[in-house]
Structures are given as C-alpha cells and as structure tokens.
Coordinates of C-alpha atoms in Angstrom, one line a residue:
Chain A
M8 CA 59.5 32.3 -2.5
L9 CA 62.6 32.1 -0.4
L10 CA 62.4 32.9 3.3
I11 CA 65.5 34.7 4.4
H12 CA 66.7 35.4 7.9
C13 CA 68.0 38.9 8.4
P14 CA 70.7 38.8 11.1
Y15 CA 70.2 42.4 12.0
C16 CA 66.4 42.4 12.3
D17 CA 66.5 38.8 13.6
E18 CA 63.4 37.9 11.6
T19 CA 62.7 35.5 8.8
L20 CA 61.0 37.3 5.9
P21 CA 60.0 36.8 2.3
E22 CA 62.5 37.1 -0.5
S23 CA 60.7 40.1 -2.0
E24 CA 62.0 42.2 0.9
F25 CA 65.6 41.5 -0.1
A26 CA 68.0 42.1 -3.0
Y27 CA 70.7 39.7 -4.0
A28 CA 74.1 41.3 -4.1
G29 CA 76.4 38.7 -5.6
E30 CA 79.2 36.5 -4.3
A31 CA 80.5 37.3 -0.8
H32 CA 84.0 37.6 0.5
I33 CA 85.5 39.2 -2.6
N34 CA 87.8 41.8 -1.1
R35 CA 88.7 45.0 -3.0
P36 CA 92.4 45.0 -3.8
A37 CA 94.5 46.8 -1.2
D38 CA 96.8 48.3 -3.8
P39 CA 94.8 48.5 -7.1
S40 CA 97.6 50.1 -9.1
A41 CA 99.8 47.1 -8.4
L42 CA 97.4 44.5 -10.0
S43 CA 98.2 42.7 -13.2
D44 CA 95.5 42.3 -15.9
E45 CA 94.9 38.7 -14.7
E46 CA 94.4 39.8 -11.1
W47 CA 91.9 42.5 -12.3
R48 CA 90.1 39.8 -14.3
D49 CA 89.8 37.5 -11.2
Y50 CA 88.6 40.4 -9.0
L51 CA 86.1 41.9 -11.4
F52 CA 84.8 38.9 -13.5
I53 CA 85.7 35.5 -12.2
R54 CA 83.1 34.0 -9.9
T55 CA 82.9 30.7 -8.0
N56 CA 79.4 30.0 -9.3
A57 CA 79.3 27.1 -6.8
R58 CA 76.9 24.2 -7.4
G59 CA 76.2 23.5 -3.7
P60 CA 76.9 25.8 -0.7
H61 CA 77.4 29.3 -2.0
Y62 CA 78.7 32.3 0.1
E63 CA 76.7 35.3 -1.0
R64 CA 75.6 38.8 -0.1
W65 CA 72.0 40.0 0.4
R66 CA 70.6 43.4 1.3
H67 CA 67.5 43.9 3.3
I68 CA 66.3 46.7 1.1
H69 CA 62.7 46.9 2.3
G70 CA 63.7 46.5 5.9
C71 CA 66.8 47.7 7.7
G72 CA 68.6 48.4 4.4
R73 CA 71.8 46.6 5.6
F74 CA 74.0 44.2 3.7
F75 CA 74.6 40.7 5.3
N76 CA 76.1 37.4 4.2
A77 CA 74.4 34.1 3.7
V78 CA 75.4 30.5 2.8
R79 CA 72.8 28.9 0.5
D80 CA 72.8 25.6 -1.2
T81 CA 72.3 26.5 -4.9
V82 CA 70.9 23.0 -5.8
S83 CA 68.1 23.1 -3.2
D84 CA 68.0 26.9 -2.6
R85 CA 68.0 26.1 1.1
F86 CA 69.7 28.7 3.3
L87 CA 72.3 27.1 5.6
M88 CA 73.0 30.3 7.6
T89 CA 73.0 34.0 7.5
Y90 CA 75.5 36.2 9.3
E91 CA 76.5 39.8 9.6
A92 CA 78.7 41.6 7.0
G93 CA 82.3 41.8 8.1
E94 CA 82.3 38.4 9.9
A95 CA 84.8 35.9 8.8
R96 CA 83.8 33.3 6.2
P97 CA 82.3 30.5 8.3
D98 CA 83.8 27.0 7.9
L99 CA 80.9 24.7 7.1
T100 CA 82.7 21.5 8.0
V101 CA 83.2 22.7 11.6
K102 CA 79.5 23.6 11.9
E103 CA 78.5 20.2 10.6
A104 CA 80.8 18.4 13.1
A105 CA 79.3 20.4 16.0
E106 CA 75.8 19.3 15.1
Chain B
M7 CA 68.3 6.8 -41.4
T8 CA 64.9 7.0 -43.1
H9 CA 64.7 10.0 -45.4
F10 CA 61.5 11.9 -44.6
S11 CA 59.4 12.7 -47.7
A12 CA 55.8 12.7 -48.9
M13 CA 56.6 9.2 -50.4
S14 CA 57.9 7.8 -47.1
L15 CA 54.9 9.2 -45.3
L16 CA 52.6 7.6 -47.8
R17 CA 54.4 4.3 -47.8
N18 CA 54.3 4.1 -44.0
A19 CA 50.6 5.2 -43.9
L20 CA 49.7 2.3 -46.2
T21 CA 51.5 -0.1 -43.9
G22 CA 49.8 1.2 -40.8
H23 CA 52.7 3.2 -39.5
K24 CA 54.3 0.0 -38.1
N25 CA 57.7 0.3 -39.8
W26 CA 59.0 3.7 -38.6
R27 CA 62.5 3.1 -37.3
E28 CA 64.3 4.8 -34.4
Q29 CA 65.7 8.2 -35.4
W30 CA 69.1 7.7 -33.7
P31 CA 70.6 4.9 -31.6
D32 CA 71.1 5.3 -27.8
S33 CA 74.8 4.8 -27.9
Q34 CA 77.2 3.5 -25.3
P35 CA 80.6 5.2 -25.0
K36 CA 83.6 3.8 -27.0
A37 CA 87.0 3.9 -25.4
E38 CA 88.3 6.8 -27.5
Y39 CA 87.0 9.6 -29.7
D40 CA 88.6 12.4 -31.7
V41 CA 86.2 14.9 -30.2
V42 CA 84.0 14.7 -27.1
I43 CA 81.3 17.3 -26.7
V44 CA 79.9 17.8 -23.2
G45 CA 76.2 18.8 -23.4
A46 CA 73.6 17.3 -25.8
G47 CA 71.6 20.5 -26.3
G48 CA 71.0 22.1 -29.6
H49 CA 74.5 23.8 -29.5
G50 CA 76.4 20.6 -28.7
L51 CA 74.4 18.3 -31.1
G52 CA 74.7 21.0 -33.8
A53 CA 78.4 21.2 -33.4
A54 CA 78.7 17.4 -33.7
Y55 CA 76.7 17.6 -36.9
Y56 CA 78.8 20.4 -38.5
L57 CA 82.0 18.6 -37.4
A58 CA 80.9 15.5 -39.3
K59 CA 79.4 17.3 -42.3
E60 CA 81.8 20.2 -42.9
H61 CA 85.0 19.0 -41.4
G62 CA 84.8 15.2 -42.0
I63 CA 85.3 14.5 -38.3
T64 CA 82.9 11.7 -37.5
N65 CA 84.6 10.0 -34.5
V66 CA 82.6 12.2 -32.2
A67 CA 80.6 11.7 -29.0
V68 CA 78.0 14.0 -27.5
I69 CA 77.6 13.3 -23.8
D70 CA 74.8 14.6 -21.6
K71 CA 74.1 14.1 -17.9
G72 CA 70.4 13.9 -18.6
W73 CA 68.4 13.3 -21.8
L74 CA 69.0 14.9 -25.1
G75 CA 67.6 18.4 -25.4
G76 CA 66.4 18.3 -21.8
G77 CA 68.2 21.4 -20.6
N78 CA 67.7 24.9 -21.9
T79 CA 67.1 23.7 -25.4
G80 CA 63.7 22.3 -24.2
R81 CA 63.0 25.1 -21.7
N82 CA 63.3 28.4 -23.7
T83 CA 60.6 30.5 -25.3
T84 CA 61.9 29.7 -28.8
I85 CA 62.4 33.3 -29.9
I86 CA 64.8 33.8 -32.8
R87 CA 66.1 37.3 -33.7
S88 CA 69.4 39.0 -34.6
N89 CA 68.8 42.8 -33.9
Y90 CA 71.8 43.2 -31.6
L91 CA 73.5 46.6 -31.3
Y92 CA 77.2 45.8 -31.7
D93 CA 78.9 44.7 -35.0
E94 CA 80.3 41.5 -33.4
S95 CA 76.9 40.4 -32.0
A96 CA 75.0 41.4 -35.2
R97 CA 77.4 39.2 -37.3
L98 CA 77.1 36.2 -35.0
Y99 CA 73.3 36.2 -34.6
D100 CA 72.7 37.1 -38.2
H101 CA 75.0 34.2 -39.2
A102 CA 72.7 32.0 -37.1
L103 CA 69.6 33.5 -38.8
D104 CA 71.1 32.7 -42.2
L105 CA 71.4 29.1 -41.1
W106 CA 67.9 29.0 -39.6
E107 CA 66.5 29.9 -43.0
N108 CA 67.3 26.5 -44.6
L109 CA 67.7 24.4 -41.5
S110 CA 64.6 22.2 -42.1
Q111 CA 65.8 21.4 -45.6
E112 CA 69.4 20.8 -44.5
L113 CA 68.4 18.4 -41.7
N114 CA 65.5 16.9 -43.5
Y115 CA 63.6 17.5 -40.3
N116 CA 60.9 20.2 -39.8
V117 CA 62.2 22.6 -37.2
M118 CA 59.1 24.8 -37.8
Y119 CA 61.0 28.0 -38.2
S120 CA 58.4 30.7 -38.5
K121 CA 59.3 34.2 -39.6
R122 CA 56.4 35.8 -37.9
G123 CA 58.3 38.9 -36.8
V124 CA 59.6 40.0 -33.4
M125 CA 58.3 43.4 -32.2
M126 CA 60.1 45.1 -29.3
L127 CA 58.0 47.7 -27.5
A128 CA 59.2 51.1 -26.5
H129 CA 57.5 52.5 -23.4
N130 CA 59.5 55.7 -22.7
V131 CA 61.7 58.3 -24.4
H132 CA 64.8 56.4 -23.5
D133 CA 63.4 53.2 -25.1
V134 CA 62.5 55.2 -28.3
Q135 CA 66.0 56.6 -28.6
S136 CA 67.7 53.4 -27.8
F137 CA 65.6 51.3 -30.2
Q138 CA 66.0 53.8 -33.0
R139 CA 69.7 53.6 -32.5
H140 CA 69.4 49.8 -32.7
V141 CA 67.4 50.1 -35.9
H142 CA 70.1 52.4 -37.5
S143 CA 73.0 50.3 -36.3
N144 CA 71.3 47.1 -37.6
R145 CA 70.6 48.6 -41.0
L146 CA 74.2 49.7 -41.4
N147 CA 75.1 46.1 -40.6
G148 CA 72.6 44.7 -43.2
V149 CA 70.4 43.4 -40.4
D150 CA 66.7 43.7 -40.9
N151 CA 65.0 46.0 -38.4
R152 CA 62.6 48.9 -38.6
W153 CA 60.8 51.4 -36.6
L154 CA 57.0 51.4 -36.2
T155 CA 54.7 54.0 -34.7
K156 CA 52.4 52.8 -32.0
E157 CA 49.5 52.7 -34.5
E158 CA 51.6 50.6 -36.9
A159 CA 52.5 48.4 -34.0
K160 CA 48.8 47.9 -33.1
A161 CA 48.0 47.1 -36.7
F162 CA 50.8 44.5 -36.7
C163 CA 49.7 43.0 -33.4
P164 CA 46.0 43.7 -32.7
P165 CA 45.8 42.5 -29.1
L166 CA 48.3 45.2 -28.1
N167 CA 46.9 48.0 -25.9
I168 CA 48.2 51.4 -27.1
S169 CA 45.9 53.5 -25.1
P170 CA 47.7 56.6 -23.7
D171 CA 46.4 55.9 -20.2
A172 CA 48.1 52.6 -19.9
R173 CA 50.5 52.5 -17.0
Y174 CA 53.4 52.0 -19.4
P175 CA 52.1 53.5 -22.6
V176 CA 53.4 52.1 -25.9
M177 CA 55.3 54.9 -27.8
G178 CA 56.4 52.8 -30.7
A179 CA 58.2 49.6 -31.5
A180 CA 61.1 48.1 -33.4
L181 CA 60.2 45.2 -35.7
Q182 CA 62.4 42.6 -37.2
M183 CA 60.4 40.7 -39.8
R184 CA 63.0 38.0 -40.4
A185 CA 62.8 37.0 -36.7
G186 CA 60.3 34.6 -35.3
T187 CA 60.2 31.3 -33.6
A188 CA 61.1 27.6 -34.2
R189 CA 60.2 24.3 -32.5
H190 CA 62.9 24.0 -29.9
D191 CA 62.7 20.2 -29.4
A192 CA 62.8 19.6 -33.1
V193 CA 66.1 21.5 -33.4
A194 CA 67.7 19.1 -30.9
W195 CA 66.1 16.1 -32.5
G196 CA 66.9 17.2 -36.1
Y197 CA 70.6 17.8 -35.3
A198 CA 70.8 14.5 -33.3
R199 CA 69.3 12.5 -36.1
A200 CA 71.5 14.1 -38.8
A201 CA 74.6 13.8 -36.6
A202 CA 73.9 10.2 -35.7
A203 CA 73.4 9.4 -39.4
R204 CA 76.9 10.6 -40.0
G205 CA 78.4 8.4 -37.3
V206 CA 78.2 10.6 -34.2
D207 CA 77.5 8.8 -30.9
I208 CA 74.9 10.4 -28.6
I209 CA 75.4 9.2 -25.1
Q210 CA 72.6 10.2 -22.6
N211 CA 72.3 9.9 -18.8
C212 CA 76.1 9.9 -18.5
P213 CA 77.3 12.8 -16.3
V214 CA 80.8 14.1 -16.9
I215 CA 82.5 14.1 -13.6
A216 CA 85.7 15.8 -14.6
I217 CA 87.9 16.7 -17.6
R218 CA 91.2 14.9 -17.3
R219 CA 94.4 16.7 -18.2
G220 CA 97.8 15.1 -18.9
P221 CA 101.2 16.0 -17.4
D222 CA 101.8 18.5 -20.2
G223 CA 98.5 20.2 -19.3
S224 CA 96.6 19.2 -22.5
V225 CA 93.3 17.4 -22.5
Q226 CA 93.3 13.6 -22.3
G227 CA 89.6 12.9 -22.1
V228 CA 86.7 13.0 -19.7
D229 CA 85.8 11.0 -16.6
T230 CA 82.2 10.1 -16.7
A231 CA 79.6 8.0 -14.8
K232 CA 80.3 5.3 -17.4
G233 CA 84.0 5.4 -17.0
F234 CA 86.9 7.3 -18.6
I235 CA 86.5 8.3 -22.2
K236 CA 89.7 9.2 -24.0
A237 CA 89.5 12.2 -26.4
K238 CA 91.9 14.3 -28.4
K239 CA 89.7 17.3 -28.0
V240 CA 86.9 18.3 -25.6
A241 CA 84.3 21.0 -26.3
V242 CA 82.2 22.1 -23.3
S243 CA 78.7 23.3 -24.3
A244 CA 77.0 22.8 -20.9
A245 CA 75.1 26.0 -20.4
G246 CA 74.3 26.6 -16.7
N247 CA 76.7 23.8 -15.6
T248 CA 79.7 25.1 -17.6
S249 CA 81.4 26.6 -14.5
V250 CA 81.3 23.2 -12.8
V251 CA 82.7 21.3 -15.7
M252 CA 85.4 23.8 -16.5
D253 CA 86.4 24.0 -12.8
S254 CA 87.3 20.3 -13.1
A255 CA 89.8 21.2 -15.8
G256 CA 91.2 24.0 -13.6
V257 CA 89.7 26.8 -15.7
R258 CA 87.7 29.3 -13.6
M259 CA 85.0 31.0 -15.6
P260 CA 83.5 34.5 -15.6
L261 CA 80.0 33.1 -15.3
E262 CA 77.1 33.1 -12.9
S263 CA 74.2 30.7 -13.3
F264 CA 70.7 32.0 -12.8
P265 CA 67.2 30.5 -13.1
L266 CA 65.2 31.8 -16.0
Q267 CA 61.5 31.0 -16.0
A268 CA 58.8 30.6 -18.6
L269 CA 55.2 29.6 -18.5
V270 CA 52.4 28.6 -20.9
S271 CA 48.7 29.2 -20.9
E272 CA 45.9 26.9 -21.8
P273 CA 45.7 26.4 -25.6
V274 CA 43.4 28.8 -27.5
K275 CA 42.6 29.5 -31.1
P276 CA 45.1 31.6 -33.1
I277 CA 45.0 35.1 -31.5
F278 CA 48.6 36.3 -31.4
P279 CA 50.3 36.7 -34.8
C280 CA 53.9 37.5 -33.8
V281 CA 56.4 37.7 -31.0
V282 CA 56.3 40.7 -28.7
M283 CA 59.0 41.6 -26.3
S284 CA 58.9 44.4 -23.8
N285 CA 62.2 44.8 -21.9
T286 CA 60.9 47.7 -19.9
V287 CA 58.0 45.9 -18.3
H288 CA 59.7 42.5 -18.6
A289 CA 57.3 40.5 -20.7
Y290 CA 57.9 38.3 -23.8
I291 CA 55.0 36.5 -25.5
S292 CA 54.1 34.5 -28.5
Q293 CA 51.7 31.8 -29.4
S294 CA 52.8 28.2 -30.1
D295 CA 51.4 26.2 -32.9
K296 CA 49.5 24.2 -30.3
G297 CA 47.8 27.4 -29.3
E298 CA 49.4 28.0 -25.9
L299 CA 50.6 31.5 -25.1
V300 CA 54.3 31.1 -24.4
I301 CA 55.5 33.7 -21.9
G302 CA 59.0 34.4 -20.7
S303 CA 60.2 36.3 -17.7
G304 CA 63.5 37.7 -16.6
T305 CA 66.1 35.9 -14.5
D306 CA 65.6 35.4 -10.8
Q307 CA 67.9 37.7 -8.8
Y308 CA 69.9 34.9 -7.1
T309 CA 72.2 32.3 -8.6
S310 CA 70.9 28.7 -8.6
Y311 CA 71.1 25.3 -10.2
S312 CA 67.6 24.3 -9.1
Q313 CA 65.8 24.7 -12.5
R314 CA 62.8 26.2 -10.6
G315 CA 62.9 29.8 -9.7
G316 CA 60.5 31.8 -7.5
L317 CA 56.9 32.7 -7.9
P318 CA 57.3 36.5 -7.4
L319 CA 59.0 36.7 -10.8
I320 CA 56.1 34.9 -12.5
E321 CA 53.6 37.2 -10.8
H322 CA 55.6 40.3 -12.1
T323 CA 55.7 38.9 -15.6
V324 CA 52.0 38.0 -15.8
A325 CA 51.1 41.4 -14.4
A326 CA 53.1 43.0 -17.2
I327 CA 51.4 40.8 -19.8
C328 CA 48.0 41.8 -18.5
E329 CA 49.0 45.4 -18.6
V330 CA 50.2 45.3 -22.2
F331 CA 47.5 42.9 -23.4
P332 CA 44.4 43.3 -21.3
I333 CA 42.6 40.8 -23.6
F334 CA 44.6 38.1 -21.8
N335 CA 43.8 38.9 -18.2
R336 CA 41.4 35.9 -17.9
M337 CA 43.7 33.4 -19.5
R338 CA 44.6 30.5 -17.3
M339 CA 48.2 29.3 -17.0
L340 CA 48.9 25.7 -17.4
R341 CA 52.5 25.2 -16.2
K342 CA 55.7 27.0 -15.5
W343 CA 59.3 25.8 -15.4
G344 CA 62.9 27.1 -15.1
G345 CA 66.2 26.6 -16.9
I346 CA 69.6 27.5 -15.6
V347 CA 71.3 30.1 -17.8
D348 CA 75.0 31.0 -17.6
V349 CA 75.5 34.8 -17.7
T350 CA 78.7 36.6 -18.5
P351 CA 79.6 40.1 -17.1
D352 CA 79.1 41.7 -20.5
R353 CA 76.1 39.6 -21.5
S354 CA 77.9 38.2 -24.6
A355 CA 78.8 34.6 -25.2
I356 CA 82.2 33.0 -24.8
L357 CA 82.9 30.8 -27.8
G358 CA 86.4 29.6 -28.6
K359 CA 89.6 28.2 -27.3
T360 CA 90.7 28.1 -23.7
P361 CA 94.1 28.3 -22.0
V362 CA 94.1 24.4 -22.0
E363 CA 95.3 22.8 -25.2
G364 CA 92.5 20.7 -26.8
L365 CA 89.8 22.2 -24.6
Y366 CA 87.1 24.5 -26.2
V367 CA 84.2 26.2 -24.7
N368 CA 80.8 27.5 -25.8
C369 CA 78.9 29.2 -23.0
G370 CA 77.7 32.5 -21.6
W371 CA 74.7 32.7 -23.9
G372 CA 72.7 33.9 -20.9
T373 CA 69.0 34.3 -21.5
G374 CA 69.3 34.1 -25.3
G375 CA 71.1 31.0 -26.5
F376 CA 68.3 29.3 -28.5
K377 CA 68.3 31.8 -31.3
A378 CA 72.1 31.4 -31.8
T379 CA 71.9 27.5 -32.0
P380 CA 72.9 27.0 -35.6
G381 CA 75.5 29.8 -35.6
A382 CA 77.1 28.8 -32.3
A383 CA 77.2 25.1 -33.4
H384 CA 78.6 26.0 -36.8
T385 CA 81.4 28.3 -35.5
L386 CA 82.2 25.9 -32.6
A387 CA 82.7 23.0 -35.0
W388 CA 85.0 25.2 -37.1
T389 CA 87.0 26.3 -34.0
V390 CA 87.4 22.7 -32.8
A391 CA 88.2 21.3 -36.2
K392 CA 90.8 23.9 -37.1
D393 CA 92.0 24.8 -33.6
E394 CA 91.4 28.5 -34.5
P395 CA 88.3 30.6 -34.3
H396 CA 86.0 31.3 -37.2
P397 CA 86.1 35.1 -38.1
I398 CA 82.6 35.4 -36.7
N399 CA 83.3 34.0 -33.2
A400 CA 86.9 35.4 -33.0
P401 CA 85.8 38.4 -30.8
F402 CA 84.0 36.1 -28.3
T403 CA 87.1 35.0 -26.5
L404 CA 87.6 34.1 -22.9
E405 CA 90.7 36.4 -23.0
R406 CA 88.5 39.5 -23.4
F407 CA 87.9 39.5 -19.7
T408 CA 91.6 40.0 -19.2
T409 CA 92.3 42.4 -22.1
G410 CA 89.1 44.5 -21.4
R411 CA 87.9 44.1 -25.0
L412 CA 84.4 43.4 -23.9
I413 CA 81.3 43.1 -26.2
D414 CA 79.2 45.0 -23.8
E415 CA 75.6 44.3 -24.9
A416 CA 74.7 44.7 -21.3
A417 CA 75.4 48.4 -21.5
A418 CA 73.8 48.7 -24.9
A419 CA 70.4 48.8 -23.2
A420 CA 67.3 46.9 -24.2
V421 CA 69.4 43.8 -24.1
A422 CA 67.0 41.2 -22.7
H423 CA 67.3 38.3 -25.0

C-alpha cells in the first residue's frame, strides 16, 4: 500500500483514497486544428513510461477531490515529492543539490 | 539434443538417471549475429525458434537481462483463449490457438496444453448483451465460443455460486471449449531447447543498455553489459521494459507499464475443472496440475517497474473469488507476485516494423500476452525474416496510433485478458 501526501490536505494517507490519473505535464494543444497527425499521436498516445522518477497526476477522490502532481520512482515506488496542480515541473537535480 | 521419448526415459531410468544432458547451453555472445532478439521470454525464444525452423536463419541470439522465462512468461496465470471481438484480434489469437494444439509434439517438449474450457461470467444485462455479441462475432469468424445459461454454467463448473441473492448474481456465461491453460515455464523451456538445438544462442543475465544506430539511421547492433554485439536486425520483445529499450533507439512508444498481480493457494485435490473469468468482479481462477488455485487480478492503478504491486488489489480480487465461489472462502493463499505488463491505448498489441530500418518490435500485449505466445513468435519471425508483416499481424502496426486505425479491444467491453 502506497502512502501518498496530498498537498492540499497536507496529510499522508493510504493509496486507496487516491486515483492515479496518468502522466503529468502533458498540455492540451493550444491550437488543435493546426496539429499534424504525428503531433496528435504524441499528445494522445505517446507516454514517457519512465523507469525511474516519473511525473504523474493523482486525484484525492475520497478526500478533497482535487488533482495534484507527484514525482515517484517507478522502480522502488517511493514518492519523491507531491505538489499542487499548475505548479511548474520541478527540476529534480536542483532539489538534490540543495539537500 | 536428447530426443524425449518413452525409449529415452526407459534407457535413462535403467542407468539411474545419471546421463541426462543439459537442455541448452548457457551461451556467451559472439561478435556478430544476423538477428538479435531482446527478451528471452516465450515470445522472444519462440521467434528465434521459428526464424531457425521456418526461415533458415540460425545465426540468432536471444538476450535477456535476467534468466530465461523469468519475466511475464513465468508470472502469468497461464490462460489461453481466442474469443476476441474484432476480426483482426480473432485471427491473431486463433492463429496462436492453432499452434498451441500441436506445440508439445512440434517441440518434443510437454507444454501441458489443456483444453479445459474458459468460461466468462456475465453478471448484469450489459455483460449478457456484450458476451452474446462476442459469441456471434466469434462464430462468424470461425472461433469457438458459445452461450450458457446460468444452470449450464453451474453444471460445467460445480463450485460456482448461481444463487440469485449473490451480490453479483450470475446471469449466464460464454464458454470457449478450445481454450484452457498450459504450463508457462515449459513453453519457454521448450522453445529454448528447440531453438538452441537449431543453433540459436541464448544469452542470459546480459542487460541490453542501448540499441545502436548507424549514421544512416539503421540498426547496427546492441550495447549490452557484455559489450557491443553487432546485428543486422534487432527485434525487441521486452514486455514491460519495451519503452526503455526502444527509447535508446530514439523511438518513443505508446505504452505504459503496470504491475499485474497473481496469487496461488495451498494445493488441494482436484476441485476446479475449468478456467473461470469474471471481468465484472475482477477475478480469474483455475487450478494447476499441482493442485494450487491460480488466481489473477487486474492491473494496479499506477505505472511501475517494481514487479510487486499493492495489497489492496489482492484483497479486492480474493473478495471477488469468495463471492463467486463461497466454497473457497477458507482456502489459504501461499504466495503472490507481480509482473510488469506493457499496455497500449487500444489494448491491442504492436507487432511489426518500426520507423528504424532493421528494428522490429513485439509489445503491448498488456495483461494477455501468454495466450498469444506461439502466434506472436511465429508472425514476428516472419516479419523479421521477410522485412514485411505476415497478413495476420499486418493490422497491429505502430503507425495505427498516427493514422487512427486502432484495434479498439478496450472499447469492445469485457476485454480483460
């Protein structure tokens, strides 16, 4: 059972309160009608599927109901951080240097 | 290679079983191969076998980061069936089923294919309509599948609870009699033995670090933990790790890797005659020849490479089993494990050429790759040997995610593998 920190509730709670919501920081195209087939493919279907730190969205469905982002190591399943939706993608190298 | 027969068994019995030879050598890589296959699971080993047998290409290496058959080949619940909705899928899986029929004889290795029947339970009106549509579609495609009333389902599988006051009452079932199970390890071992006998090198504990491409973009070989191996063609059949391997060749994949868990009970005497799947309550169950109940669950909700998965899913699965088969609610479970399955957006496999010359891919089998093993291996070998897809795997291209010509088994409902 994963323990996940909701940045809105500021509590660390069991996985069963949360729903996974796919890779984070995939922005909807600003001008959809201008996209080529390849760009649509990349937006809709291509995923990083990282082995290691993975930027992903979660939703606190049985709590505040809000979406937030997380960085999780997909080899160990350890959460490196969670942060509010809308925040810029954190640079992990900077964080490690600060520690 | 020792040919297995009653005579060889007798001869070895009389000499105290001291003269059995190794089934295949643990090879070290040569400098160059015609074809390198990444991933020594059933699919990869099978492709090597068919390359050697049907296409005369024997300068082949199968490379794996771990041991042979130690990935999803050795971690699945061994279910074999072909009752898929769409024409493309039905052809592909039924091709595999045709090959399963004679696989033990072909490989001279008992893969213990048992046509015990796979029964899929319908628990609500939508299930009934969807499964009946599957039955009709399958029969038009010449695929065995038929509809059972709940009483017929109970007669076929006596432990089933068909009482109307069950939380998810059984309203009927679809039964494919040609479907069943096989011994998963034996499939990998049988293909490995038969491929090695034809000159294929099987290289274990040798992670592929990257696929190397030349200045013209075509494949040159693979960088591995044991050095660079030159290859004219590379076929990636690496299941959950396909994205990582393909990334190294500069090809981004429409895949996500999820843990898929299974568990087995303590062994008991024969009680369960078939395979039962319930997609609605998420439970798949059969009994192995050792007597363990083999139970499969759905994928965990998050992507992972951990080969573990979480306990909530196991609890959910076991609850469903106890609901459908109350007879098992005091069974003790022995162990659980997870495999990493690569899932495509339309829940159909990708099997064919890639934008890179000399690079081929066989992936995206999601939660149901075991049943396809001989069919995937056979058509992958064809594709690699002839540099063009076999008619059966031709629709399963990587390009379909650009053109939109998806094979949307995910939307076809009741698609759990």
